Amino acid sequence: MSTYKRVHNFNAGPSILPEPVLLQAQAEMLDYQGTGMSVMEMSHRSKEFEAIIQTAEADLRELLGIPQNYKVMFLQGGASLQFAMLAMNLRPAGASADYIVTGAWSRTALKEAQKLGTTRVVFNGEGENFTRLPEPAELQFDPNAAYVHFCHNETIHGVEFKSEPVVPEGVPLVCDMSSDFLSQPVDVSKYGLIYAGAQKNAGPAGVTIVIIREDLLARVPEKMPVMLDYKVLAESGSLHNTPPCYAIYITGLVLKWLKNLGGLNAMYEINREKSEMVYRAIDESGGYYRGHARPEARSIMNIPFRMASEELEDLFVKEAKKADLIGLKGHRSVGGLRASLYNALPVASARALVEFMKDFQQRHG
């Protein structure tokens, strides 16, 4: 019989990890596979750690079907560093890059890129409070753009692309996938570069996964600071300096968990079940709960919603916490409420939220 407590964890990041992963990490904390050491204590140059990082890469390649002409890197600095780093590496001097702005994170990526060179905004949903995605006809790309950047899933505003933007031939598609990474199958071959902070859906805070098509490494300028140089980091196998070893180890365990679950198709079906359950509760509340995103743009990972007043929302969060439903307060920049339904969140937790929402409405409606 377990003696530990687990809450229903709806935190947007760092977020819930699979319980089997935590239990395995607990069991291996003091002695990793007979080494007499924790992974936190071992050299990143040791054969034991090389096996950990190489296995994690192999499992990631298998789950996503990553083609051989792509490099995988486990880096530091979060997706926020990638906002600047990708522009430094992939946008030649004098060139411009196209940005699709559908929420707070793609807007932040744009602002970082603007500091370093020429950018062009192809679509900006801010005027409509980031409630929708662009229609294909609205996207007029520069055929000479260094790349097109978009965010697959906006964590704060809860809009998620259902298919990739169609960009001009020869223009690389660059994507921030932080908050729906590994939640569903993806055709990596459509992308020049994918990056994702692990702490939302793939592991703990501290490691950022970058997947880059090899031909793009030829763009890296000379005299790039070494820790910002994709070419150097890719060629070193993410071992140019000490990587975030323990975060990579936990991410590796998450990848094994996903494989045992049946891969990304199986994960997607579970995620869709959870999100449909919560959206149904919102839609059937008669306006008591109001979703943020338009139905056709709704995220399966992050569900922001509002109520009639901030006082009622505060009461909702307070009572939810007493019921062990944690992390439902909306992002500080927009307020309201938000349920993040990441891979590791059990269906039972989504069901508990729905039951609480109905009960709260009966008592306070």
PDB file of N, CA, C and O in Angstrom, residues 70-138:
ATOM      1  N   TYR A  70      18.534  14.301 -39.692  1.00  0.00           N
ATOM      2  CA  TYR A  70      18.271  15.279 -38.636  1.00  0.00           C
ATOM      3  C   TYR A  70      19.160  14.979 -37.433  1.00  0.00           C
ATOM      4  O   TYR A  70      19.380  13.817 -37.095  1.00  0.00           O
ATOM      5  N   LYS A  71      19.648  16.029 -36.800  1.00  0.00           N
ATOM      6  CA  LYS A  71      20.401  15.909 -35.558  1.00  0.00           C
ATOM      7  C   LYS A  71      19.467  16.183 -34.375  1.00  0.00           C
ATOM      8  O   LYS A  71      18.565  17.020 -34.459  1.00  0.00           O
ATOM      9  N   VAL A  72      19.706  15.490 -33.283  1.00  0.00           N
ATOM     10  CA  VAL A  72      18.965  15.707 -32.041  1.00  0.00           C
ATOM     11  C   VAL A  72      19.924  16.244 -30.995  1.00  0.00           C
ATOM     12  O   VAL A  72      21.016  15.688 -30.801  1.00  0.00           O
ATOM     13  N   MET A  73      19.523  17.330 -30.321  1.00  0.00           N
ATOM     14  CA  MET A  73      20.367  17.910 -29.277  1.00  0.00           C
ATOM     15  C   MET A  73      19.578  18.074 -27.978  1.00  0.00           C
ATOM     16  O   MET A  73      18.388  18.407 -28.010  1.00  0.00           O
ATOM     17  N   PHE A  74      20.242  17.807 -26.873  1.00  0.00           N
ATOM     18  CA  PHE A  74      19.679  18.041 -25.542  1.00  0.00           C
ATOM     19  C   PHE A  74      20.432  19.227 -24.949  1.00  0.00           C
ATOM     20  O   PHE A  74      21.568  19.097 -24.502  1.00  0.00           O
ATOM     21  N   LEU A  75      19.793  20.400 -24.954  1.00  0.00           N
ATOM     22  CA  LEU A  75      20.475  21.647 -24.599  1.00  0.00           C
ATOM     23  C   LEU A  75      19.901  22.241 -23.316  1.00  0.00           C
ATOM     24  O   LEU A  75      18.982  21.700 -22.722  1.00  0.00           O
ATOM     25  N   GLN A  76      20.465  23.382 -22.930  1.00  0.00           N
ATOM     26  CA  GLN A  76      20.012  24.098 -21.735  1.00  0.00           C
ATOM     27  C   GLN A  76      19.489  25.480 -22.144  1.00  0.00           C
ATOM     28  O   GLN A  76      19.594  25.887 -23.291  1.00  0.00           O
ATOM     29  N   GLY A  77      18.889  26.190 -21.200  1.00  0.00           N
ATOM     30  CA  GLY A  77      18.435  27.551 -21.476  1.00  0.00           C
ATOM     31  C   GLY A  77      16.963  27.677 -21.802  1.00  0.00           C
ATOM     32  O   GLY A  77      16.456  28.786 -21.975  1.00  0.00           O
ATOM     33  N   GLY A  78      16.249  26.552 -21.920  1.00  0.00           N
ATOM     34  CA  GLY A  78      14.823  26.605 -22.192  1.00  0.00           C
ATOM     35  C   GLY A  78      14.501  27.037 -23.610  1.00  0.00           C
ATOM     36  O   GLY A  78      15.380  27.452 -24.380  1.00  0.00           O
ATOM     37  N   ALA A  79      13.220  26.957 -23.956  1.00  0.00           N
ATOM     38  CA  ALA A  79      12.774  27.431 -25.263  1.00  0.00           C
ATOM     39  C   ALA A  79      13.061  28.922 -25.406  1.00  0.00           C
ATOM     40  O   ALA A  79      13.290  29.414 -26.517  1.00  0.00           O
ATOM     41  N   SER A  80      13.088  29.648 -24.292  1.00  0.00           N
ATOM     42  CA  SER A  80      13.333  31.093 -24.351  1.00  0.00           C
ATOM     43  C   SER A  80      14.700  31.418 -24.933  1.00  0.00           C
ATOM     44  O   SER A  80      14.857  32.433 -25.622  1.00  0.00           O
ATOM     45  N   LEU A  81      15.714  30.597 -24.676  1.00  0.00           N
ATOM     46  CA  LEU A  81      17.019  30.818 -25.304  1.00  0.00           C
ATOM     47  C   LEU A  81      16.942  30.516 -26.799  1.00  0.00           C
ATOM     48  O   LEU A  81      17.575  31.194 -27.610  1.00  0.00           O
ATOM     49  N   GLN A  82      16.144  29.519 -27.181  1.00  0.00           N
ATOM     50  CA  GLN A  82      16.016  29.177 -28.594  1.00  0.00           C
ATOM     51  C   GLN A  82      15.405  30.314 -29.410  1.00  0.00           C
ATOM     52  O   GLN A  82      15.689  30.441 -30.610  1.00  0.00           O
ATOM     53  N   PHE A  83      14.578  31.158 -28.783  1.00  0.00           N
ATOM     54  CA  PHE A  83      14.007  32.290 -29.506  1.00  0.00           C
ATOM     55  C   PHE A  83      15.104  33.123 -30.167  1.00  0.00           C
ATOM     56  O   PHE A  83      14.959  33.559 -31.314  1.00  0.00           O
ATOM     57  N   ALA A  84      16.196  33.340 -29.422  1.00  0.00           N
ATOM     58  CA  ALA A  84      17.312  34.120 -29.967  1.00  0.00           C
ATOM     59  C   ALA A  84      18.290  33.235 -30.732  1.00  0.00           C
ATOM     60  O   ALA A  84      18.805  33.619 -31.787  1.00  0.00           O
ATOM     61  N   MET A  85      18.531  32.051 -30.214  1.00  0.00           N
ATOM     62  CA  MET A  85      19.563  31.168 -30.763  1.00  0.00           C
ATOM     63  C   MET A  85      19.259  30.740 -32.192  1.00  0.00           C
ATOM     64  O   MET A  85      20.144  30.699 -33.058  1.00  0.00           O
ATOM     65  N   LEU A  86      17.993  30.436 -32.478  1.00  0.00           N
ATOM     66  CA  LEU A  86      17.673  29.992 -33.834  1.00  0.00           C
ATOM     67  C   LEU A  86      17.856  31.128 -34.828  1.00  0.00           C
ATOM     68  O   LEU A  86      18.300  30.907 -35.964  1.00  0.00           O
ATOM     69  N   ALA A  87      17.521  32.352 -34.422  1.00  0.00           N
ATOM     70  CA  ALA A  87      17.727  33.504 -35.313  1.00  0.00           C
ATOM     71  C   ALA A  87      19.214  33.743 -35.559  1.00  0.00           C
ATOM     72  O   ALA A  87      19.630  34.048 -36.690  1.00  0.00           O
ATOM     73  N   MET A  88      20.022  33.578 -34.529  1.00  0.00           N
ATOM     74  CA  MET A  88      21.467  33.777 -34.660  1.00  0.00           C
ATOM     75  C   MET A  88      22.099  32.745 -35.591  1.00  0.00           C
ATOM     76  O   MET A  88      23.034  33.046 -36.331  1.00  0.00           O
ATOM     77  N   ASN A  89      21.565  31.532 -35.563  1.00  0.00           N
ATOM     78  CA  ASN A  89      22.152  30.433 -36.330  1.00  0.00           C
ATOM     79  C   ASN A  89      21.593  30.313 -37.746  1.00  0.00           C
ATOM     80  O   ASN A  89      22.321  29.932 -38.665  1.00  0.00           O
ATOM     81  N   LEU A  90      20.316  30.604 -37.916  1.00  0.00           N
ATOM     82  CA  LEU A  90      19.650  30.262 -39.171  1.00  0.00           C
ATOM     83  C   LEU A  90      19.315  31.448 -40.068  1.00  0.00           C
ATOM     84  O   LEU A  90      18.916  31.250 -41.217  1.00  0.00           O
ATOM     85  N   ARG A  91      19.444  32.678 -39.560  1.00  0.00           N
ATOM     86  CA  ARG A  91      19.132  33.853 -40.371  1.00  0.00           C
ATOM     87  C   ARG A  91      20.421  34.547 -40.780  1.00  0.00           C
ATOM     88  O   ARG A  91      21.039  35.236 -39.973  1.00  0.00           O
ATOM     89  N   PRO A  92      20.854  34.388 -42.028  1.00  0.00           N
ATOM     90  CA  PRO A  92      22.106  35.022 -42.466  1.00  0.00           C
ATOM     91  C   PRO A  92      22.022  36.545 -42.365  1.00  0.00           C
ATOM     92  O   PRO A  92      20.929  37.131 -42.357  1.00  0.00           O
ATOM     93  N   ALA A  93      23.167  37.183 -42.318  1.00  0.00           N
ATOM     94  CA  ALA A  93      23.220  38.652 -42.252  1.00  0.00           C
ATOM     95  C   ALA A  93      22.471  39.255 -43.436  1.00  0.00           C
ATOM     96  O   ALA A  93      22.644  38.841 -44.580  1.00  0.00           O
ATOM     97  N   GLY A  94      21.575  40.201 -43.136  1.00  0.00           N
ATOM     98  CA  GLY A  94      20.821  40.866 -44.180  1.00  0.00           C
ATOM     99  C   GLY A  94      19.536  40.167 -44.574  1.00  0.00           C
ATOM    100  O   GLY A  94      18.718  40.721 -45.315  1.00  0.00           O
ATOM    101  N   ALA A  95      19.344  38.937 -44.106  1.00  0.00           N
ATOM    102  CA  ALA A  95      18.142  38.178 -44.451  1.00  0.00           C
ATOM    103  C   ALA A  95      17.014  38.497 -43.471  1.00  0.00           C
ATOM    104  O   ALA A  95      17.229  39.050 -42.391  1.00  0.00           O
ATOM    105  N   SER A  96      15.795  38.125 -43.862  1.00  0.00           N
ATOM    106  CA  SER A  96      14.614  38.330 -43.032  1.00  0.00           C
ATOM    107  C   SER A  96      13.990  36.975 -42.707  1.00  0.00           C
ATOM    108  O   SER A  96      14.187  36.000 -43.430  1.00  0.00           O
ATOM    109  N   ALA A  97      13.233  36.939 -41.613  1.00  0.00           N
ATOM    110  CA  ALA A  97      12.513  35.723 -41.229  1.00  0.00           C
ATOM    111  C   ALA A  97      11.047  36.058 -41.010  1.00  0.00           C
ATOM    112  O   ALA A  97      10.706  37.149 -40.543  1.00  0.00           O
ATOM    113  N   ASP A  98      10.157  35.117 -41.362  1.00  0.00           N
ATOM    114  CA  ASP A  98       8.719  35.301 -41.219  1.00  0.00           C
ATOM    115  C   ASP A  98       8.223  34.697 -39.908  1.00  0.00           C
ATOM    116  O   ASP A  98       8.647  33.592 -39.538  1.00  0.00           O
ATOM    117  N   TYR A  99       7.319  35.408 -39.235  1.00  0.00           N
ATOM    118  CA  TYR A  99       6.771  34.946 -37.958  1.00  0.00           C
ATOM    119  C   TYR A  99       5.241  34.948 -37.982  1.00  0.00           C
ATOM    120  O   TYR A  99       4.617  35.913 -38.413  1.00  0.00           O
ATOM    121  N   ILE A 100       4.670  33.838 -37.519  1.00  0.00           N
ATOM    122  CA  ILE A 100       3.227  33.713 -37.316  1.00  0.00           C
ATOM    123  C   ILE A 100       2.986  33.879 -35.819  1.00  0.00           C
ATOM    124  O   ILE A 100       3.503  33.095 -35.015  1.00  0.00           O
ATOM    125  N   VAL A 101       2.216  34.899 -35.426  1.00  0.00           N
ATOM    126  CA  VAL A 101       2.030  35.209 -34.001  1.00  0.00           C
ATOM    127  C   VAL A 101       0.604  34.846 -33.592  1.00  0.00           C
ATOM    128  O   VAL A 101      -0.359  35.515 -33.976  1.00  0.00           O
ATOM    129  N   THR A 102       0.483  33.783 -32.817  1.00  0.00           N
ATOM    130  CA  THR A 102      -0.832  33.274 -32.414  1.00  0.00           C
ATOM    131  C   THR A 102      -1.041  33.282 -30.904  1.00  0.00           C
ATOM    132  O   THR A 102      -2.074  32.807 -30.417  1.00  0.00           O
ATOM    133  N   GLY A 103      -0.079  33.808 -30.147  1.00  0.00           N
ATOM    134  CA  GLY A 103      -0.207  33.822 -28.696  1.00  0.00           C
ATOM    135  C   GLY A 103       1.020  34.429 -28.050  1.00  0.00           C
ATOM    136  O   GLY A 103       1.929  34.935 -28.736  1.00  0.00           O
ATOM    137  N   ALA A 104       1.073  34.347 -26.723  1.00  0.00           N
ATOM    138  CA  ALA A 104       2.125  35.010 -25.955  1.00  0.00           C
ATOM    139  C   ALA A 104       3.519  34.496 -26.302  1.00  0.00           C
ATOM    140  O   ALA A 104       4.484  35.268 -26.356  1.00  0.00           O
ATOM    141  N   TRP A 105       3.660  33.192 -26.546  1.00  0.00           N
ATOM    142  CA  TRP A 105       4.994  32.649 -26.754  1.00  0.00           C
ATOM    143  C   TRP A 105       5.531  32.927 -28.148  1.00  0.00           C
ATOM    144  O   TRP A 105       6.724  33.245 -28.315  1.00  0.00           O
ATOM    145  N   SER A 106       4.686  32.872 -29.169  1.00  0.00           N
ATOM    146  CA  SER A 106       5.179  33.241 -30.503  1.00  0.00           C
ATOM    147  C   SER A 106       5.446  34.742 -30.557  1.00  0.00           C
ATOM    148  O   SER A 106       6.352  35.194 -31.266  1.00  0.00           O
ATOM    149  N   ARG A 107       4.693  35.531 -29.803  1.00  0.00           N
ATOM    150  CA  ARG A 107       4.969  36.975 -29.716  1.00  0.00           C
ATOM    151  C   ARG A 107       6.328  37.223 -29.058  1.00  0.00           C
ATOM    152  O   ARG A 107       7.103  38.079 -29.509  1.00  0.00           O
ATOM    153  N   THR A 108       6.644  36.486 -28.014  1.00  0.00           N
ATOM    154  CA  THR A 108       7.934  36.633 -27.345  1.00  0.00           C
ATOM    155  C   THR A 108       9.072  36.191 -28.258  1.00  0.00           C
ATOM    156  O   THR A 108      10.138  36.831 -28.298  1.00  0.00           O
ATOM    157  N   ALA A 109       8.864  35.102 -29.001  1.00  0.00           N
ATOM    158  CA  ALA A 109       9.883  34.643 -29.956  1.00  0.00           C
ATOM    159  C   ALA A 109      10.157  35.719 -30.996  1.00  0.00           C
ATOM    160  O   ALA A 109      11.316  35.983 -31.362  1.00  0.00           O
ATOM    161  N   LEU A 110       9.102  36.374 -31.474  1.00  0.00           N
ATOM    162  CA  LEU A 110       9.254  37.457 -32.442  1.00  0.00           C
ATOM    163  C   LEU A 110      10.077  38.601 -31.860  1.00  0.00           C
ATOM    164  O   LEU A 110      11.002  39.113 -32.506  1.00  0.00           O
ATOM    165  N   LYS A 111       9.761  39.003 -30.637  1.00  0.00           N
ATOM    166  CA  LYS A 111      10.474  40.124 -30.011  1.00  0.00           C
ATOM    167  C   LYS A 111      11.967  39.842 -29.867  1.00  0.00           C
ATOM    168  O   LYS A 111      12.802  40.730 -30.067  1.00  0.00           O
ATOM    169  N   GLU A 112      12.312  38.604 -29.524  1.00  0.00           N
ATOM    170  CA  GLU A 112      13.728  38.248 -29.418  1.00  0.00           C
ATOM    171  C   GLU A 112      14.407  38.305 -30.787  1.00  0.00           C
ATOM    172  O   GLU A 112      15.523  38.807 -30.921  1.00  0.00           O
ATOM    173  N   ALA A 113      13.739  37.782 -31.806  1.00  0.00           N
ATOM    174  CA  ALA A 113      14.312  37.784 -33.150  1.00  0.00           C
ATOM    175  C   ALA A 113      14.467  39.204 -33.687  1.00  0.00           C
ATOM    176  O   ALA A 113      15.420  39.501 -34.419  1.00  0.00           O
ATOM    177  N   GLN A 114      13.542  40.099 -33.328  1.00  0.00           N
ATOM    178  CA  GLN A 114      13.610  41.488 -33.788  1.00  0.00           C
ATOM    179  C   GLN A 114      14.844  42.213 -33.259  1.00  0.00           C
ATOM    180  O   GLN A 114      15.357  43.126 -33.909  1.00  0.00           O
ATOM    181  N   LYS A 115      15.317  41.791 -32.091  1.00  0.00           N
ATOM    182  CA  LYS A 115      16.509  42.418 -31.512  1.00  0.00           C
ATOM    183  C   LYS A 115      17.767  42.124 -32.332  1.00  0.00           C
ATOM    184  O   LYS A 115      18.758  42.838 -32.238  1.00  0.00           O
ATOM    185  N   LEU A 116      17.718  41.043 -33.121  1.00  0.00           N
ATOM    186  CA  LEU A 116      18.920  40.517 -33.766  1.00  0.00           C
ATOM    187  C   LEU A 116      18.923  40.671 -35.283  1.00  0.00           C
ATOM    188  O   LEU A 116      19.917  40.327 -35.933  1.00  0.00           O
ATOM    189  N   GLY A 117      17.823  41.144 -35.854  1.00  0.00           N
ATOM    190  CA  GLY A 117      17.790  41.261 -37.305  1.00  0.00           C
ATOM    191  C   GLY A 117      16.393  41.533 -37.824  1.00  0.00           C
ATOM    192  O   GLY A 117      15.483  41.872 -37.063  1.00  0.00           O
ATOM    193  N   THR A 118      16.210  41.363 -39.122  1.00  0.00           N
ATOM    194  CA  THR A 118      14.964  41.716 -39.784  1.00  0.00           C
ATOM    195  C   THR A 118      13.927  40.594 -39.646  1.00  0.00           C
ATOM    196  O   THR A 118      14.235  39.427 -39.876  1.00  0.00           O
ATOM    197  N   THR A 119      12.724  40.990 -39.264  1.00  0.00           N
ATOM    198  CA  THR A 119      11.620  40.034 -39.167  1.00  0.00           C
ATOM    199  C   THR A 119      10.417  40.597 -39.910  1.00  0.00           C
ATOM    200  O   THR A 119      10.310  41.795 -40.149  1.00  0.00           O
ATOM    201  N   ARG A 120       9.506  39.707 -40.239  1.00  0.00           N
ATOM    202  CA  ARG A 120       8.282  40.086 -40.927  1.00  0.00           C
ATOM    203  C   ARG A 120       7.139  39.309 -40.285  1.00  0.00           C
ATOM    204  O   ARG A 120       7.205  38.088 -40.173  1.00  0.00           O
ATOM    205  N   VAL A 121       6.106  40.014 -39.834  1.00  0.00           N
ATOM    206  CA  VAL A 121       4.962  39.369 -39.204  1.00  0.00           C
ATOM    207  C   VAL A 121       3.952  39.002 -40.288  1.00  0.00           C
ATOM    208  O   VAL A 121       3.402  39.874 -40.955  1.00  0.00           O
ATOM    209  N   VAL A 122       3.727  37.719 -40.464  1.00  0.00           N
ATOM    210  CA  VAL A 122       2.822  37.221 -41.499  1.00  0.00           C
ATOM    211  C   VAL A 122       1.380  37.223 -40.997  1.00  0.00           C
ATOM    212  O   VAL A 122       0.447  37.444 -41.762  1.00  0.00           O
ATOM    213  N   PHE A 123       1.213  36.956 -39.710  1.00  0.00           N
ATOM    214  CA  PHE A 123      -0.115  36.964 -39.089  1.00  0.00           C
ATOM    215  C   PHE A 123       0.064  37.331 -37.629  1.00  0.00           C
ATOM    216  O   PHE A 123       1.003  36.880 -36.974  1.00  0.00           O
ATOM    217  N   ASN A 124      -0.852  38.161 -37.110  1.00  0.00           N
ATOM    218  CA  ASN A 124      -0.826  38.517 -35.696  1.00  0.00           C
ATOM    219  C   ASN A 124      -2.255  38.479 -35.160  1.00  0.00           C
ATOM    220  O   ASN A 124      -3.100  39.284 -35.557  1.00  0.00           O
ATOM    221  N   GLY A 125      -2.513  37.537 -34.278  1.00  0.00           N
ATOM    222  CA  GLY A 125      -3.852  37.380 -33.718  1.00  0.00           C
ATOM    223  C   GLY A 125      -4.115  38.190 -32.473  1.00  0.00           C
ATOM    224  O   GLY A 125      -5.153  38.018 -31.827  1.00  0.00           O
ATOM    225  N   GLU A 126      -3.200  39.105 -32.122  1.00  0.00           N
ATOM    226  CA  GLU A 126      -3.337  39.839 -30.860  1.00  0.00           C
ATOM    227  C   GLU A 126      -4.587  40.708 -30.835  1.00  0.00           C
ATOM    228  O   GLU A 126      -5.227  40.864 -29.791  1.00  0.00           O
ATOM    229  N   GLY A 127      -4.952  41.281 -31.989  1.00  0.00           N
ATOM    230  CA  GLY A 127      -6.132  42.144 -32.053  1.00  0.00           C
ATOM    231  C   GLY A 127      -7.415  41.420 -31.708  1.00  0.00           C
ATOM    232  O   GLY A 127      -8.403  42.051 -31.298  1.00  0.00           O
ATOM    233  N   GLU A 128      -7.420  40.113 -31.871  1.00  0.00           N
ATOM    234  CA  GLU A 128      -8.581  39.291 -31.511  1.00  0.00           C
ATOM    235  C   GLU A 128      -8.319  38.503 -30.234  1.00  0.00           C
ATOM    236  O   GLU A 128      -8.950  37.471 -29.976  1.00  0.00           O
ATOM    237  N   ASN A 129      -7.367  38.991 -29.450  1.00  0.00           N
ATOM    238  CA  ASN A 129      -7.024  38.394 -28.148  1.00  0.00           C
ATOM    239  C   ASN A 129      -6.571  36.944 -28.279  1.00  0.00           C
ATOM    240  O   ASN A 129      -6.826  36.115 -27.394  1.00  0.00           O
ATOM    241  N   PHE A 130      -5.911  36.649 -29.389  1.00  0.00           N
ATOM    242  CA  PHE A 130      -5.341  35.313 -29.613  1.00  0.00           C
ATOM    243  C   PHE A 130      -6.361  34.189 -29.386  1.00  0.00           C
ATOM    244  O   PHE A 130      -6.120  33.240 -28.645  1.00  0.00           O
ATOM    245  N   THR A 131      -7.496  34.310 -30.038  1.00  0.00           N
ATOM    246  CA  THR A 131      -8.534  33.294 -29.893  1.00  0.00           C
ATOM    247  C   THR A 131      -8.577  32.330 -31.073  1.00  0.00           C
ATOM    248  O   THR A 131      -9.315  31.341 -31.033  1.00  0.00           O
ATOM    249  N   ARG A 132      -7.803  32.623 -32.141  1.00  0.00           N
ATOM    250  CA  ARG A 132      -7.913  31.789 -33.340  1.00  0.00           C
ATOM    251  C   ARG A 132      -6.564  31.616 -34.019  1.00  0.00           C
ATOM    252  O   ARG A 132      -5.581  32.279 -33.689  1.00  0.00           O
ATOM    253  N   LEU A 133      -6.554  30.723 -35.006  1.00  0.00           N
ATOM    254  CA  LEU A 133      -5.392  30.492 -35.859  1.00  0.00           C
ATOM    255  C   LEU A 133      -5.640  31.133 -37.221  1.00  0.00           C
ATOM    256  O   LEU A 133      -6.786  31.392 -37.594  1.00  0.00           O
ATOM    257  N   PRO A 134      -4.586  31.402 -37.984  1.00  0.00           N
ATOM    258  CA  PRO A 134      -4.788  32.009 -39.300  1.00  0.00           C
ATOM    259  C   PRO A 134      -5.405  31.037 -40.300  1.00  0.00           C
ATOM    260  O   PRO A 134      -5.144  29.832 -40.252  1.00  0.00           O
ATOM    261  N   GLU A 135      -6.204  31.578 -41.197  1.00  0.00           N
ATOM    262  CA  GLU A 135      -6.666  30.812 -42.355  1.00  0.00           C
ATOM    263  C   GLU A 135      -5.515  30.738 -43.358  1.00  0.00           C
ATOM    264  O   GLU A 135      -4.712  31.672 -43.450  1.00  0.00           O
ATOM    265  N   PRO A 136      -5.403  29.647 -44.124  1.00  0.00           N
ATOM    266  CA  PRO A 136      -4.312  29.536 -45.102  1.00  0.00           C
ATOM    267  C   PRO A 136      -4.207  30.744 -46.030  1.00  0.00           C
ATOM    268  O   PRO A 136      -3.096  31.193 -46.360  1.00  0.00           O
ATOM    269  N   ALA A 137      -5.341  31.306 -46.430  1.00  0.00           N
ATOM    270  CA  ALA A 137      -5.336  32.450 -47.357  1.00  0.00           C
ATOM    271  C   ALA A 137      -4.744  33.709 -46.735  1.00  0.00           C
ATOM    272  O   ALA A 137      -4.329  34.625 -47.460  1.00  0.00           O
ATOM    273  N   GLU A 138      -4.690  33.759 -45.390  1.00  0.00           N
ATOM    274  CA  GLU A 138      -4.130  34.939 -44.710  1.00  0.00           C
ATOM    275  C   GLU A 138      -2.603  34.917 -44.674  1.00  0.00           C
ATOM    276  O   GLU A 138      -1.983  35.933 -44.352  1.00  0.00           O
TER     277      GLU A 138
END
